[in-house]
Short mmCIF file of C-alpha atoms in Angstrom, two decimals:
data_model
loop_
_atom_site.label_atom_id
_atom_site.label_comp_id
_atom_site.label_asym_id
_atom_site.label_seq_id
_atom_site.Cartn_x
_atom_site.Cartn_y
_atom_site.Cartn_z
CA UNK A 1 -68.03 -174.54 57.87
CA UNK A 2 -67.81 -172.65 61.17
CA UNK A 3 -69.58 -169.90 61.99
CA UNK A 4 -67.17 -166.83 64.19
CA UNK A 5 -67.98 -164.13 66.47
CA UNK A 6 -65.76 -162.11 65.18
CA UNK A 7 -62.12 -161.20 66.83
CA UNK A 8 -60.41 -157.93 65.62
CA UNK A 9 -59.16 -159.14 61.94
CA UNK A 10 -62.57 -160.97 61.26
CA UNK A 11 -64.34 -157.63 61.97
CA UNK A 12 -62.00 -156.03 59.75
CA UNK A 13 -62.17 -157.81 56.96
CA UNK A 14 -65.77 -159.00 57.36
CA UNK A 15 -64.45 -162.71 57.97
CA UNK A 16 -68.40 -164.26 58.14
CA UNK A 17 -67.00 -168.03 58.35
CA UNK A 18 -64.36 -170.48 58.65
CA UNK A 19 -62.59 -171.68 56.40
CA UNK A 20 -62.61 -167.55 54.51
CA UNK A 21 -60.14 -167.35 51.51
CA UNK A 22 -58.89 -163.49 50.09
CA UNK A 23 -57.15 -162.37 47.76
CA UNK A 24 -55.32 -159.34 48.61
CA UNK A 25 -53.29 -156.72 47.06
CA UNK A 26 -50.08 -155.19 48.36
CA UNK A 27 -51.77 -151.97 50.67
CA UNK A 28 -54.19 -155.08 51.93
CA UNK A 29 -57.66 -154.02 49.73
CA UNK A 30 -59.23 -157.24 49.14
CA UNK A 31 -59.38 -158.72 45.48
CA UNK A 32 -61.61 -161.58 45.98
CA UNK A 33 -63.52 -162.88 48.81
CA UNK A 34 -63.99 -167.19 48.33
CA UNK A 35 -63.22 -166.91 45.54
CA UNK A 36 -64.65 -169.80 42.98
CA UNK A 37 -61.75 -171.81 41.21
CA UNK A 38 -62.57 -170.02 38.00
CA UNK A 39 -62.89 -166.89 39.15
CA UNK A 40 -59.30 -166.88 40.66
CA UNK A 41 -57.73 -168.10 37.66
CA UNK A 42 -58.55 -165.72 35.42
CA UNK A 43 -57.82 -163.01 38.16
CA UNK A 44 -54.51 -164.43 38.58
CA UNK A 45 -53.59 -164.80 35.09
CA UNK A 46 -54.85 -161.05 34.60
CA UNK A 47 -52.58 -160.27 37.34
CA UNK A 48 -49.69 -162.15 35.75
CA UNK A 49 -50.81 -162.77 32.52
CA UNK A 50 -50.07 -166.23 32.57
#
């Protein structure tokens, strides 16, 4: 992992290190940050129903 000093986007979304993964909605609201596979799978199933 690489720690970052923080550009504009990194500060806006609270990116502590790279790589960082986000699941965001249409309004750019963060739904999940650095989810584990199981968390992501469950959220996608909840959102899309499959």
